[in-house]
């Protein structure tokens, strides 16, 4: 049920961002310059081929999707770092996405102790993804604590 809600919500968000006015008019293609096809797709496909349990098409694609999911937030984080000042809706969305992954880690811990279940590829990808959020979480929590807008530090 949770996956169906997540996938349905994701499809709805994509629809809203692409086609629903006024949301679709806020996309700034000029600022969205991260070359994900070069820095994320190829390496994740390669990792999917290297780190897979069975060398079937399904398993290689599943493994690649886990690696891609772990770094899928990178373009958003890069854009927010470039812009520095982050809108509340955007920061709340990214915060919820990070919290979603952090709760997944709690689920893995529970399943490990309750069922002895271990999924090294999923665990590694999840830890990488959560690690990518750490810097963002610090500034997000700080902005919420002080009731201010999220402002990320500039690159020096």
mmCIF file with all atom_site columns, C-alpha atoms in Angstrom:
data_model
loop_
_atom_site.group_PDB
_atom_site.id
_atom_site.type_symbol
_atom_site.label_atom_id
_atom_site.label_alt_id
_atom_site.label_comp_id
_atom_site.label_asym_id
_atom_site.label_entity_id
_atom_site.label_seq_id
_atom_site.pdbx_PDB_ins_code
_atom_site.Cartn_x
_atom_site.Cartn_y
_atom_site.Cartn_z
_atom_site.occupancy
_atom_site.B_iso_or_equiv
_atom_site.pdbx_formal_charge
_atom_site.auth_seq_id
_atom_site.auth_comp_id
_atom_site.auth_asym_id
_atom_site.auth_atom_id
_atom_site.pdbx_PDB_model_num
ATOM 1   C CA . UNK A 1 1   ? 0.000  0.000   0.000   1.00 0.00 ? 1   UNK A CA 1
ATOM 2   C CA . UNK A 1 2   ? 2.821  2.410   0.915   1.00 0.00 ? 2   UNK A CA 1
ATOM 3   C CA . UNK A 1 3   ? 4.530  1.925   -2.469  1.00 0.00 ? 3   UNK A CA 1
ATOM 4   C CA . UNK A 1 4   ? 1.261  2.547   -4.326  1.00 0.00 ? 4   UNK A CA 1
ATOM 5   C CA . UNK A 1 5   ? 0.721  5.791   -2.384  1.00 0.00 ? 5   UNK A CA 1
ATOM 6   C CA . UNK A 1 6   ? 4.342  6.841   -3.003  1.00 0.00 ? 6   UNK A CA 1
ATOM 7   C CA . UNK A 1 7   ? 4.214  6.096   -6.748  1.00 0.00 ? 7   UNK A CA 1
ATOM 8   C CA . UNK A 1 8   ? 0.808  7.752   -7.129  1.00 0.00 ? 8   UNK A CA 1
ATOM 9   C CA . UNK A 1 9   ? 2.017  10.822  -5.236  1.00 0.00 ? 9   UNK A CA 1
ATOM 10  C CA . UNK A 1 10  ? 5.153  10.987  -7.374  1.00 0.00 ? 10  UNK A CA 1
ATOM 11  C CA . UNK A 1 11  ? 3.152  10.779  -10.615 1.00 0.00 ? 11  UNK A CA 1
ATOM 12  C CA . UNK A 1 12  ? 0.839  13.519  -9.333  1.00 0.00 ? 12  UNK A CA 1
ATOM 13  C CA . UNK A 1 13  ? 3.809  15.739  -8.424  1.00 0.00 ? 13  UNK A CA 1
ATOM 14  C CA . UNK A 1 14  ? 5.327  15.264  -11.870 1.00 0.00 ? 14  UNK A CA 1
ATOM 15  C CA . UNK A 1 15  ? 1.987  16.161  -13.449 1.00 0.00 ? 15  UNK A CA 1
ATOM 16  C CA . UNK A 1 16  ? 1.724  19.285  -11.290 1.00 0.00 ? 16  UNK A CA 1
ATOM 17  C CA . UNK A 1 17  ? 5.280  20.405  -12.072 1.00 0.00 ? 17  UNK A CA 1
ATOM 18  C CA . UNK A 1 18  ? 4.929  19.818  -15.815 1.00 0.00 ? 18  UNK A CA 1
ATOM 19  C CA . UNK A 1 19  ? 1.364  20.859  -16.654 1.00 0.00 ? 19  UNK A CA 1
ATOM 20  C CA . UNK A 1 20  ? -0.484 22.626  -13.811 1.00 0.00 ? 20  UNK A CA 1
ATOM 21  C CA . UNK A 1 21  ? -0.496 26.423  -13.859 1.00 0.00 ? 21  UNK A CA 1
ATOM 22  C CA . UNK A 1 22  ? 1.006  28.329  -12.004 1.00 0.00 ? 22  UNK A CA 1
ATOM 23  C CA . UNK A 1 23  ? 3.393  25.625  -10.754 1.00 0.00 ? 23  UNK A CA 1
ATOM 24  C CA . UNK A 1 24  ? 4.636  24.641  -14.209 1.00 0.00 ? 24  UNK A CA 1
ATOM 25  C CA . UNK A 1 25  ? 5.536  28.266  -14.943 1.00 0.00 ? 25  UNK A CA 1
ATOM 26  C CA . UNK A 1 26  ? 8.058  28.446  -12.098 1.00 0.00 ? 26  UNK A CA 1
ATOM 27  C CA . UNK A 1 27  ? 10.535 26.011  -13.688 1.00 0.00 ? 27  UNK A CA 1
ATOM 28  C CA . UNK A 1 28  ? 13.729 27.793  -14.716 1.00 0.00 ? 28  UNK A CA 1
ATOM 29  C CA . UNK A 1 29  ? 15.521 25.628  -17.273 1.00 0.00 ? 29  UNK A CA 1
ATOM 30  C CA . UNK A 1 30  ? 18.511 28.019  -17.412 1.00 0.00 ? 30  UNK A CA 1
ATOM 31  C CA . UNK A 1 31  ? 19.283 27.372  -13.726 1.00 0.00 ? 31  UNK A CA 1
ATOM 32  C CA . UNK A 1 32  ? 18.824 23.621  -14.064 1.00 0.00 ? 32  UNK A CA 1
ATOM 33  C CA . UNK A 1 33  ? 22.261 22.901  -15.509 1.00 0.00 ? 33  UNK A CA 1
ATOM 34  C CA . UNK A 1 34  ? 23.302 19.700  -13.713 1.00 0.00 ? 34  UNK A CA 1
ATOM 35  C CA . UNK A 1 35  ? 24.269 17.081  -16.319 1.00 0.00 ? 35  UNK A CA 1
ATOM 36  C CA . UNK A 1 36  ? 22.630 14.062  -14.693 1.00 0.00 ? 36  UNK A CA 1
ATOM 37  C CA . UNK A 1 37  ? 22.912 11.972  -17.852 1.00 0.00 ? 37  UNK A CA 1
ATOM 38  C CA . UNK A 1 38  ? 26.694 12.261  -17.617 1.00 0.00 ? 38  UNK A CA 1
ATOM 39  C CA . UNK A 1 39  ? 27.271 12.185  -13.865 1.00 0.00 ? 39  UNK A CA 1
ATOM 40  C CA . UNK A 1 40  ? 24.444 9.945   -12.639 1.00 0.00 ? 40  UNK A CA 1
ATOM 41  C CA . UNK A 1 41  ? 22.872 7.701   -15.301 1.00 0.00 ? 41  UNK A CA 1
ATOM 42  C CA . UNK A 1 42  ? 26.046 6.120   -16.669 1.00 0.00 ? 42  UNK A CA 1
ATOM 43  C CA . UNK A 1 43  ? 27.756 5.484   -13.325 1.00 0.00 ? 43  UNK A CA 1
ATOM 44  C CA . UNK A 1 44  ? 24.536 4.074   -11.828 1.00 0.00 ? 44  UNK A CA 1
ATOM 45  C CA . UNK A 1 45  ? 24.070 1.738   -14.802 1.00 0.00 ? 45  UNK A CA 1
ATOM 46  C CA . UNK A 1 46  ? 27.662 0.571   -14.390 1.00 0.00 ? 46  UNK A CA 1
ATOM 47  C CA . UNK A 1 47  ? 27.202 0.034   -10.643 1.00 0.00 ? 47  UNK A CA 1
ATOM 48  C CA . UNK A 1 48  ? 24.009 -1.878  -11.449 1.00 0.00 ? 48  UNK A CA 1
ATOM 49  C CA . UNK A 1 49  ? 26.025 -4.261  -13.625 1.00 0.00 ? 49  UNK A CA 1
ATOM 50  C CA . UNK A 1 50  ? 28.901 -4.633  -11.167 1.00 0.00 ? 50  UNK A CA 1
ATOM 51  C CA . UNK A 1 51  ? 26.946 -4.946  -7.920  1.00 0.00 ? 51  UNK A CA 1
ATOM 52  C CA . UNK A 1 52  ? 24.095 -7.308  -8.655  1.00 0.00 ? 52  UNK A CA 1
ATOM 53  C CA . UNK A 1 53  ? 23.230 -10.619 -7.078  1.00 0.00 ? 53  UNK A CA 1
ATOM 54  C CA . UNK A 1 54  ? 22.090 -12.427 -10.227 1.00 0.00 ? 54  UNK A CA 1
ATOM 55  C CA . UNK A 1 55  ? 23.087 -11.371 -13.697 1.00 0.00 ? 55  UNK A CA 1
ATOM 56  C CA . UNK A 1 56  ? 19.565 -11.285 -15.095 1.00 0.00 ? 56  UNK A CA 1
ATOM 57  C CA . UNK A 1 57  ? 18.138 -8.281  -16.910 1.00 0.00 ? 57  UNK A CA 1
ATOM 58  C CA . UNK A 1 58  ? 15.613 -7.733  -14.123 1.00 0.00 ? 58  UNK A CA 1
ATOM 59  C CA . UNK A 1 59  ? 18.212 -7.890  -11.353 1.00 0.00 ? 59  UNK A CA 1
ATOM 60  C CA . UNK A 1 60  ? 20.681 -5.610  -13.164 1.00 0.00 ? 60  UNK A CA 1
ATOM 61  C CA . UNK A 1 61  ? 17.931 -3.046  -13.786 1.00 0.00 ? 61  UNK A CA 1
ATOM 62  C CA . UNK A 1 62  ? 16.752 -3.296  -10.171 1.00 0.00 ? 62  UNK A CA 1
ATOM 63  C CA . UNK A 1 63  ? 20.294 -2.800  -8.890  1.00 0.00 ? 63  UNK A CA 1
ATOM 64  C CA . UNK A 1 64  ? 20.845 0.190   -11.218 1.00 0.00 ? 64  UNK A CA 1
ATOM 65  C CA . UNK A 1 65  ? 17.551 1.708   -10.024 1.00 0.00 ? 65  UNK A CA 1
ATOM 66  C CA . UNK A 1 66  ? 18.658 1.442   -6.391  1.00 0.00 ? 66  UNK A CA 1
ATOM 67  C CA . UNK A 1 67  ? 21.926 3.256   -7.182  1.00 0.00 ? 67  UNK A CA 1
ATOM 68  C CA . UNK A 1 68  ? 20.054 5.880   -9.209  1.00 0.00 ? 68  UNK A CA 1
ATOM 69  C CA . UNK A 1 69  ? 17.515 6.419   -6.438  1.00 0.00 ? 69  UNK A CA 1
ATOM 70  C CA . UNK A 1 70  ? 20.351 6.977   -3.982  1.00 0.00 ? 70  UNK A CA 1
ATOM 71  C CA . UNK A 1 71  ? 21.714 9.927   -5.985  1.00 0.00 ? 71  UNK A CA 1
ATOM 72  C CA . UNK A 1 72  ? 18.524 11.206  -7.640  1.00 0.00 ? 72  UNK A CA 1
ATOM 73  C CA . UNK A 1 73  ? 18.348 14.156  -5.230  1.00 0.00 ? 73  UNK A CA 1
ATOM 74  C CA . UNK A 1 74  ? 21.793 15.449  -6.256  1.00 0.00 ? 74  UNK A CA 1
ATOM 75  C CA . UNK A 1 75  ? 20.529 17.746  -9.072  1.00 0.00 ? 75  UNK A CA 1
ATOM 76  C CA . UNK A 1 76  ? 18.017 19.338  -6.673  1.00 0.00 ? 76  UNK A CA 1
ATOM 77  C CA . UNK A 1 77  ? 20.642 19.775  -3.977  1.00 0.00 ? 77  UNK A CA 1
ATOM 78  C CA . UNK A 1 78  ? 23.058 21.341  -6.479  1.00 0.00 ? 78  UNK A CA 1
ATOM 79  C CA . UNK A 1 79  ? 20.368 23.743  -7.719  1.00 0.00 ? 79  UNK A CA 1
ATOM 80  C CA . UNK A 1 80  ? 19.448 24.739  -4.175  1.00 0.00 ? 80  UNK A CA 1
ATOM 81  C CA . UNK A 1 81  ? 23.120 25.280  -3.339  1.00 0.00 ? 81  UNK A CA 1
ATOM 82  C CA . UNK A 1 82  ? 23.509 27.525  -6.385  1.00 0.00 ? 82  UNK A CA 1
ATOM 83  C CA . UNK A 1 83  ? 20.388 29.519  -5.558  1.00 0.00 ? 83  UNK A CA 1
ATOM 84  C CA . UNK A 1 84  ? 21.253 29.628  -1.824  1.00 0.00 ? 84  UNK A CA 1
ATOM 85  C CA . UNK A 1 85  ? 17.835 30.933  -0.721  1.00 0.00 ? 85  UNK A CA 1
ATOM 86  C CA . UNK A 1 86  ? 15.333 28.079  -0.809  1.00 0.00 ? 86  UNK A CA 1
ATOM 87  C CA . UNK A 1 87  ? 11.556 28.502  -0.914  1.00 0.00 ? 87  UNK A CA 1
ATOM 88  C CA . UNK A 1 88  ? 9.670  26.985  2.027   1.00 0.00 ? 88  UNK A CA 1
ATOM 89  C CA . UNK A 1 89  ? 7.672  24.567  -0.147  1.00 0.00 ? 89  UNK A CA 1
ATOM 90  C CA . UNK A 1 90  ? 10.841 23.294  -1.811  1.00 0.00 ? 90  UNK A CA 1
ATOM 91  C CA . UNK A 1 91  ? 12.722 22.891  1.463   1.00 0.00 ? 91  UNK A CA 1
ATOM 92  C CA . UNK A 1 92  ? 9.750  21.101  3.061   1.00 0.00 ? 92  UNK A CA 1
ATOM 93  C CA . UNK A 1 93  ? 9.487  18.739  0.070   1.00 0.00 ? 93  UNK A CA 1
ATOM 94  C CA . UNK A 1 94  ? 13.196 17.885  0.138   1.00 0.00 ? 94  UNK A CA 1
ATOM 95  C CA . UNK A 1 95  ? 13.022 17.503  3.917   1.00 0.00 ? 95  UNK A CA 1
ATOM 96  C CA . UNK A 1 96  ? 10.136 15.040  3.581   1.00 0.00 ? 96  UNK A CA 1
ATOM 97  C CA . UNK A 1 97  ? 12.013 13.070  0.927   1.00 0.00 ? 97  UNK A CA 1
ATOM 98  C CA . UNK A 1 98  ? 15.003 12.787  3.252   1.00 0.00 ? 98  UNK A CA 1
ATOM 99  C CA . UNK A 1 99  ? 12.825 11.803  6.197   1.00 0.00 ? 99  UNK A CA 1
ATOM 100 C CA . UNK A 1 100 ? 11.192 9.140   4.016   1.00 0.00 ? 100 UNK A CA 1
ATOM 101 C CA . UNK A 1 101 ? 14.609 7.580   3.394   1.00 0.00 ? 101 UNK A CA 1
ATOM 102 C CA . UNK A 1 102 ? 15.609 7.873   7.058   1.00 0.00 ? 102 UNK A CA 1
ATOM 103 C CA . UNK A 1 103 ? 12.433 5.978   8.053   1.00 0.00 ? 103 UNK A CA 1
ATOM 104 C CA . UNK A 1 104 ? 13.321 3.345   5.483   1.00 0.00 ? 104 UNK A CA 1
ATOM 105 C CA . UNK A 1 105 ? 16.578 2.784   7.375   1.00 0.00 ? 105 UNK A CA 1
ATOM 106 C CA . UNK A 1 106 ? 14.568 2.221   10.572  1.00 0.00 ? 106 UNK A CA 1
ATOM 107 C CA . UNK A 1 107 ? 12.516 -0.351  8.631   1.00 0.00 ? 107 UNK A CA 1
ATOM 108 C CA . UNK A 1 108 ? 15.711 -2.123  7.546   1.00 0.00 ? 108 UNK A CA 1
ATOM 109 C CA . UNK A 1 109 ? 16.933 -2.273  11.131  1.00 0.00 ? 109 UNK A CA 1
ATOM 110 C CA . UNK A 1 110 ? 13.601 -3.735  12.241  1.00 0.00 ? 110 UNK A CA 1
ATOM 111 C CA . UNK A 1 111 ? 13.599 -6.306  9.409   1.00 0.00 ? 111 UNK A CA 1
ATOM 112 C CA . UNK A 1 112 ? 17.169 -7.286  10.189  1.00 0.00 ? 112 UNK A CA 1
ATOM 113 C CA . UNK A 1 113 ? 16.353 -8.088  13.825  1.00 0.00 ? 113 UNK A CA 1
ATOM 114 C CA . UNK A 1 114 ? 12.855 -9.501  13.189  1.00 0.00 ? 114 UNK A CA 1
ATOM 115 C CA . UNK A 1 115 ? 13.504 -11.510 10.001  1.00 0.00 ? 115 UNK A CA 1
ATOM 116 C CA . UNK A 1 116 ? 17.276 -11.590 9.546   1.00 0.00 ? 116 UNK A CA 1
ATOM 117 C CA . UNK A 1 117 ? 16.751 -9.859  6.197   1.00 0.00 ? 117 UNK A CA 1
ATOM 118 C CA . UNK A 1 118 ? 19.790 -8.166  4.646   1.00 0.00 ? 118 UNK A CA 1
ATOM 119 C CA . UNK A 1 119 ? 19.844 -6.326  1.315   1.00 0.00 ? 119 UNK A CA 1
ATOM 120 C CA . UNK A 1 120 ? 23.355 -4.943  0.954   1.00 0.00 ? 120 UNK A CA 1
ATOM 121 C CA . UNK A 1 121 ? 22.707 -3.052  -2.287  1.00 0.00 ? 121 UNK A CA 1
ATOM 122 C CA . UNK A 1 122 ? 19.580 -1.382  -0.897  1.00 0.00 ? 122 UNK A CA 1
ATOM 123 C CA . UNK A 1 123 ? 21.227 -0.616  2.412   1.00 0.00 ? 123 UNK A CA 1
ATOM 124 C CA . UNK A 1 124 ? 24.311 0.900   0.802   1.00 0.00 ? 124 UNK A CA 1
ATOM 125 C CA . UNK A 1 125 ? 22.229 2.999   -1.584  1.00 0.00 ? 125 UNK A CA 1
ATOM 126 C CA . UNK A 1 126 ? 20.008 4.175   1.269   1.00 0.00 ? 126 UNK A CA 1
ATOM 127 C CA . UNK A 1 127 ? 22.939 5.133   3.444   1.00 0.00 ? 127 UNK A CA 1
ATOM 128 C CA . UNK A 1 128 ? 24.482 7.074   0.540   1.00 0.00 ? 128 UNK A CA 1
ATOM 129 C CA . UNK A 1 129 ? 21.185 8.856   -0.090  1.00 0.00 ? 129 UNK A CA 1
ATOM 130 C CA . UNK A 1 130 ? 20.698 9.726   3.568   1.00 0.00 ? 130 UNK A CA 1
ATOM 131 C CA . UNK A 1 131 ? 24.300 10.917  3.758   1.00 0.00 ? 131 UNK A CA 1
ATOM 132 C CA . UNK A 1 132 ? 23.676 13.274  0.839   1.00 0.00 ? 132 UNK A CA 1
ATOM 133 C CA . UNK A 1 133 ? 20.839 14.854  2.833   1.00 0.00 ? 133 UNK A CA 1
ATOM 134 C CA . UNK A 1 134 ? 22.887 15.450  6.012   1.00 0.00 ? 134 UNK A CA 1
ATOM 135 C CA . UNK A 1 135 ? 24.153 18.924  5.123   1.00 0.00 ? 135 UNK A CA 1
ATOM 136 C CA . UNK A 1 136 ? 20.704 19.955  3.934   1.00 0.00 ? 136 UNK A CA 1
ATOM 137 C CA . UNK A 1 137 ? 19.090 18.610  7.147   1.00 0.00 ? 137 UNK A CA 1
ATOM 138 C CA . UNK A 1 138 ? 21.376 20.688  9.303   1.00 0.00 ? 138 UNK A CA 1
ATOM 139 C CA . UNK A 1 139 ? 20.413 23.968  7.603   1.00 0.00 ? 139 UNK A CA 1
ATOM 140 C CA . UNK A 1 140 ? 16.769 22.880  7.257   1.00 0.00 ? 140 UNK A CA 1
ATOM 141 C CA . UNK A 1 141 ? 16.456 22.140  10.997  1.00 0.00 ? 141 UNK A CA 1
ATOM 142 C CA . UNK A 1 142 ? 18.254 25.369  11.832  1.00 0.00 ? 142 UNK A CA 1
ATOM 143 C CA . UNK A 1 143 ? 15.838 27.408  9.670   1.00 0.00 ? 143 UNK A CA 1
ATOM 144 C CA . UNK A 1 144 ? 12.816 25.705  11.247  1.00 0.00 ? 144 UNK A CA 1
ATOM 145 C CA . UNK A 1 145 ? 14.192 26.152  14.766  1.00 0.00 ? 145 UNK A CA 1
ATOM 146 C CA . UNK A 1 146 ? 14.727 29.892  14.286  1.00 0.00 ? 146 UNK A CA 1
ATOM 147 C CA . UNK A 1 147 ? 11.608 30.360  12.139  1.00 0.00 ? 147 UNK A CA 1
ATOM 148 C CA . UNK A 1 148 ? 13.536 31.766  9.217   1.00 0.00 ? 148 UNK A CA 1
ATOM 149 C CA . UNK A 1 149 ? 13.790 31.030  5.525   1.00 0.00 ? 149 UNK A CA 1
ATOM 150 C CA . UNK A 1 150 ? 16.265 28.342  4.532   1.00 0.00 ? 150 UNK A CA 1
ATOM 151 C CA . UNK A 1 151 ? 19.469 29.936  3.243   1.00 0.00 ? 151 UNK A CA 1
ATOM 152 C CA . UNK A 1 152 ? 22.293 27.611  2.282   1.00 0.00 ? 152 UNK A CA 1
ATOM 153 C CA . UNK A 1 153 ? 25.899 28.741  2.495   1.00 0.00 ? 153 UNK A CA 1
ATOM 154 C CA . UNK A 1 154 ? 27.509 29.830  -0.761  1.00 0.00 ? 154 UNK A CA 1
ATOM 155 C CA . UNK A 1 155 ? 30.335 27.967  -2.411  1.00 0.00 ? 155 UNK A CA 1
ATOM 156 C CA . UNK A 1 156 ? 33.674 29.547  -1.659  1.00 0.00 ? 156 UNK A CA 1
#
